[in-house]
Structures are given as C-alpha cells and as structure tokens.
C-alpha cells in the first residue's frame, strides 16, 4: 500500500467553510462500513455438474482484506484510472469538478468523471438516486468521510466493496475469481485488468469481450506509467503479459435459475451451506438455451428479441430447466431479467382453468356455448370480445370453444360463474401476481387482462397434468452444510387438490385433442406431437406476448416469447412464435412413439352425441361423435335440432351471415406465414382445410392459387402445399349439381 499524506486533504476541507466544518467531523456510522456478508456455496445440477461457485469465505474468495493483503499496484491502477488527485483532494476534486462543469456548459451535457474515489465509495454505500440534491449530500458525505477516515481506510473500503461482475464483490473475490490468486499477488497487468472491469460494458462476459477489456487494461497501464507508478520496462512487460482468465469465469451456468435459488435462501442458509444439489438438469438446460437462441434468430425480423422457457417435472414440481432470457449477458436487451418471473399478460392461457371451473359447476364438454356478438360487464364498463379470427362461430361445444380458443364463449362461461370464482382459484394455485380485487379484472380475467408469470402458469398446468393436484416448484434435491453434515431438505408440503381428477382429465383430453384445434392451427400445427401432449397457446394484446404451455404426463413445458421492453412483435402467431419452440423442447423430453397416456381416473363415461347440438343423437343427426362425460352428467335429451335443408347451420354461422357451401377454413384471410430455416420441414408445409356443406357432396374439390388450379382433392378435401415466399390468393372450386361453386378468396403472404 502506498503511503498517502493527508495534509493537503485536511487543508482543503478546512477551506470548505466553517459552517459545515462541525458536521464533517461526525464519523460515518460503523454499520455502514462493516464488511459485506459472506457467501459460500457450491451449486450443482441434479447430477453434480457445477453451475456456479458462489464466493466462499473458507476459500478466502470474499474475505475482507486490509491493505497489507492488497498488491500496491491495485491501488496505483485505481488511482490512475479513477482519481489521480486522490492523494491530495479532500473528498471532492475541485479541478475535475470545474472541468466537468465547463464541459457541461460548452457541450450542454454532463460528462461523468468528476467523481472521486471517495464519492464513488459514498455512492456504493448509500445508493442515492442520481439527482442534483443527492449529489450535494453525496459531496457532503465524501468530505465527512475524508475527515473521519484515513486515505488508506477509504481505499480499503472502496476495494472491498466494488462489484467486479459475476457476483464478485471486492478485490480479493475478484482476484480469486478471475485469476485464481489472492489480491496480494496480482501483477500490474492483472491489477489494471480488474480495475477496468467495474465500468467495462463487457465485464459480464470477459471471455467474450477479450479485446475490449485488453484495450482498457492497456490504457490504465499507460496512465500508471505517466503518473510514475510504472517504469517503462515494467510498462513494456505488463503490456505484453497475456490475460489468463480463470475457468471460474466460464462456470456460470443456468444464471437465472441460480439467481432465483440464491434469492430464496435465508441468510442463515447462505452462510451455513457448502453445497446445494439442485433440481436443474444442466444438459437439458443447455440444449434449451440453444433452441431458444436458434428460434429467436429466425424471428429477428419480426421484432422479437427474447424468450423464456420452463420445464417442470409434474410428479415432484422439480424445476428441470429455467431459461430466463436469450442471453443473460446481453445488456442491450435486459438479458439479466428473468422472463420466467416477469409479469406479462397471459393471453388465452387461463382459458383452460375457466372451463375447468365450468365443468366443476356442471357443464360438460358437449355443452353448447353461443359464440356470437355479445356485451359483458356492467353498464359503465362493458366490453364486447372478438375472436382472433375476427369471426363468430355460433353455438359451439365447450370442447371446440376451448380447443379453438374462441373468446366469447370463454367470457360467457366466466360471466355465468362470476370472475370471483376464477380469481380465488387462481390465488389458491399460487398466482400471487394477481394483486388486485377480482372486480378489478372482471370477466376479462379469462382473456388474460391480469399480469402473471410464466412460472405461475407452468405450476397451474402441471396441476392439470397431475389430475388436479397443485405443487409448488422445487429447486433443491439435497444440501450439505459447511460442517460436513447433510442439511435436511424439508419434505415438500402435500399437494393441494385444486380440481377433481375427472375435471382435470377432461380439460387435458381437450387440450390434447388434435382434431379439435385444426380450425385454429391447421392439420399439422406445431402442437401436434407424436405422443400424447396437452397444449394451449396465447397471444396478448397487440402481439406483445406469445405463449405456449402444455404437458405430457411427466413434464410441463412453458414458453414465452416477446420483448422485455414490451414492444409488439410483428404478426407472430401460433405457427411462428412460441409453438414451434414448445414442440422442440417437448421432443427433447419425450421419445417419439406411443408415449405415456394420461392416466384416466374412474367415474368417466364415453357416450355418442350429435356434434351439432351436443345431445344424444337422433336418426336425423348427420353424424355421431364420442364425448367424454363425468358419470351423471350425460345429456338426457335426444337431439331435436332441425338438420334438414341447411346442414350444421347452427355451428356454421359466420359473423351473422349464413355459411357458404364451399369454404376455406384454413388458412384464414390475411394470414402471414414465415419460412423458417431452423424449423423442421413439416412446419414449412401449409395444410389447407376445406369445409364443404354443399349437398350433394361433390366428389372432388379444386384448390386454386392465383386463379391457377393447383390440386384436385377428394374428401376430406385437405391440401398440402410447400410454402414459397410471395403473396397469394387462394380459392376453392367445386361442381355441385352441374354448377360451378367457388369459395370466398383468401389472401395469404409467405415471408422468408
Ligand atoms: Zn343432432
């Protein structure tokens, strides 16, 4: 440590004025100057792979060190880089301040750099906001600190508190973390390098911004030489010294998960524990990080910069993967924000829980709900929901309403039940983000007007997956204490029943029903997995958030995509957004093949019904479909619907108009598709869906693109087309009773 004389500082302090002289003699409270708490933890994944070594006192990694344990070059580098008049000023640097004010007057903006080491220390201890009044208080405290502490004490305080990135607080921690050596053994080059870190934009990823950090090191070394701290020989040696970063820096895995876990530990746990084996599967985590990056890369043009993925093991609540953002170290896109814990509007993802309550209150999957223009709410605050496809579909069975995610039926059901019921159930399922009263959200709660987190959604879906049992998430498998004993990990509380197993099973059956969601997602949508899987997508207002959450019997996967600054995406829908990533994560978790079926609880029956009325079929009904009922809720009535003349007319009403006899149900007019090099080829194929209600039914239908016949197909009249960039007009053409019948034209765009 260099010796620093204090006479100049004291003289300047005296000159500040007698008025403040008395107050400056008040010592800075001891508690403010006490060493930082010590962290000492080794965090491992479920199989013992290292995630992060949190600074350990026993390894000397965050020990508070005095000046004998700090290499003199550390102090010299600090003074050269931050405050070269530190040995002489009295806490504020009048020269630097004058220069900054001058620059501000000439340039019209405040140039930083006028802060002395003492002022920076004050800021570090007190965390003032950056306002003018707090700058004055800061200056006063800096003067006071200079009066009551020695220059050496100030330097020791400063060097033990500075954040060097990666949770390394203090010079000793930084020296051990970045260079595997104590601060006393740092070379001039290493001292300059560490001094550059706290302000360097690349400090969070020195292994990637090596050139930038090296330039900063070199600049500090040259300044040290100019101030006479380094001989020209020593400067030459230091400049040519390679930077050898320790491998600790690279062991910084699953950062959002680790931060989340650390934040949940009590201070006692942080101090007493030596090792925590977590629930995380690092191999899975790393694969999902890569998948997220790949999908976002392909969606950059859609103004989509971020995403988050959670994987929960249903039976235990164990978090197997938590990817909170695309890149933790990307400061430009707030990479340190954990997207799994951020508040977002959930779009349609709460609808399954709304319908589960409907089933609980006596509705069935066959109950007809009218999808028609309606107003809900009070006179003062009424609203008229619309569907994603901007059409109404008439009376629809609950199964279709949920699978196709129509808005009006979801609101109608919640209106019937009362929003209070959904609100209370959500709170029971750990949705603590919903902080307002139920009346604040109203029936819009089912359309996602309340902000929730991806983790809350994932837990709720995991409860559906396990037959209605809610479990809080688990992060820890086992823990060892510093004294060598195992720390007992408390047994998780018994799961809470939030839905009956029969209700949960019916909702699962609907969410896993490929056929029921064809109108919304097409025949080969990304949710159509090669094993039993339930899934629901959601898109918040103006495309700000895109969600897909779903589960197999074993795992729940929750995916969010969007921007942390809330900027809207450009037309990202189920086929391009979170859905394909959800699919790829599911394919990592489960083997293709028959897969595990969802275990069916007792008390359910399968009964044939009329698809139009949902009642028991009569001879006049056009078809019979099988529906799942809780025993005792099978409809009593036989269908009395008039099926003659206009077949299925009730379920085909389109925004009040009668239906066309030949029409395209997928794609919809205005749909935009994106060809995506990262995705599997099956997403690159558009599978057109037709609905033919003409009688007699034609044997074939022609698909036309831009007026050119492209395919002639028989029932069920679907058509596969490999996507090519461009704008197209598609229509259908059929011959019915010798007359040409054409569908409405549907315009689509295909982007690369
Ligand atoms: Zn019928």
PDB file of N, CA and C in Angstrom, residues 99-111:
ATOM      1  N   UNK A  99     -13.739  21.133 -14.476  1.00  0.00           N
ATOM      2  CA  UNK A  99     -13.650  20.717 -15.869  1.00  0.00           C
ATOM      3  C   UNK A  99     -15.001  20.155 -16.333  1.00  0.00           C
ATOM      4  N   UNK A 100     -15.624  19.357 -15.467  1.00  0.00           N
ATOM      5  CA  UNK A 100     -16.908  18.745 -15.837  1.00  0.00           C
ATOM      6  C   UNK A 100     -17.965  19.812 -16.022  1.00  0.00           C
ATOM      7  N   UNK A 101     -17.968  20.811 -15.117  1.00  0.00           N
ATOM      8  CA  UNK A 101     -18.949  21.887 -15.235  1.00  0.00           C
ATOM      9  C   UNK A 101     -18.690  22.661 -16.521  1.00  0.00           C
ATOM     10  N   UNK A 102     -17.409  22.939 -16.794  1.00  0.00           N
ATOM     11  CA  UNK A 102     -17.046  23.631 -18.019  1.00  0.00           C
ATOM     12  C   UNK A 102     -17.521  22.886 -19.251  1.00  0.00           C
ATOM     13  N   UNK A 103     -17.276  21.563 -19.260  1.00  0.00           N
ATOM     14  CA  UNK A 103     -17.708  20.754 -20.403  1.00  0.00           C
ATOM     15  C   UNK A 103     -19.225  20.773 -20.526  1.00  0.00           C
ATOM     16  N   UNK A 104     -19.887  20.765 -19.360  1.00  0.00           N
ATOM     17  CA  UNK A 104     -21.345  20.772 -19.385  1.00  0.00           C
ATOM     18  C   UNK A 104     -21.848  22.080 -19.988  1.00  0.00           C
ATOM     19  N   UNK A 105     -21.160  23.190 -19.644  1.00  0.00           N
ATOM     20  CA  UNK A 105     -21.586  24.494 -20.163  1.00  0.00           C
ATOM     21  C   UNK A 105     -21.330  24.593 -21.658  1.00  0.00           C
ATOM     22  N   UNK A 106     -20.155  24.080 -22.079  1.00  0.00           N
ATOM     23  CA  UNK A 106     -19.812  24.171 -23.506  1.00  0.00           C
ATOM     24  C   UNK A 106     -20.596  23.141 -24.307  1.00  0.00           C
ATOM     25  N   UNK A 107     -20.541  21.891 -23.827  1.00  0.00           N
ATOM     26  CA  UNK A 107     -21.134  20.794 -24.604  1.00  0.00           C
ATOM     27  C   UNK A 107     -22.604  20.581 -24.326  1.00  0.00           C
ATOM     28  N   UNK A 108     -23.103  21.200 -23.258  1.00  0.00           N
ATOM     29  CA  UNK A 108     -24.518  21.065 -22.961  1.00  0.00           C
ATOM     30  C   UNK A 108     -24.886  19.750 -22.310  1.00  0.00           C
ATOM     31  N   UNK A 109     -23.892  18.942 -21.969  1.00  0.00           N
ATOM     32  CA  UNK A 109     -24.246  17.701 -21.280  1.00  0.00           C
ATOM     33  C   UNK A 109     -23.211  17.399 -20.199  1.00  0.00           C
ATOM     34  N   UNK A 110     -23.633  16.619 -19.224  1.00  0.00           N
ATOM     35  CA  UNK A 110     -22.755  16.319 -18.113  1.00  0.00           C
ATOM     36  C   UNK A 110     -21.840  15.161 -18.491  1.00  0.00           C
ATOM     37  N   UNK A 111     -20.549  15.420 -18.415  1.00  0.00           N
ATOM     38  CA  UNK A 111     -19.587  14.362 -18.685  1.00  0.00           C
ATOM     39  C   UNK A 111     -19.198  13.765 -17.341  1.00  0.00           C
TER      40      UNK A 111
END
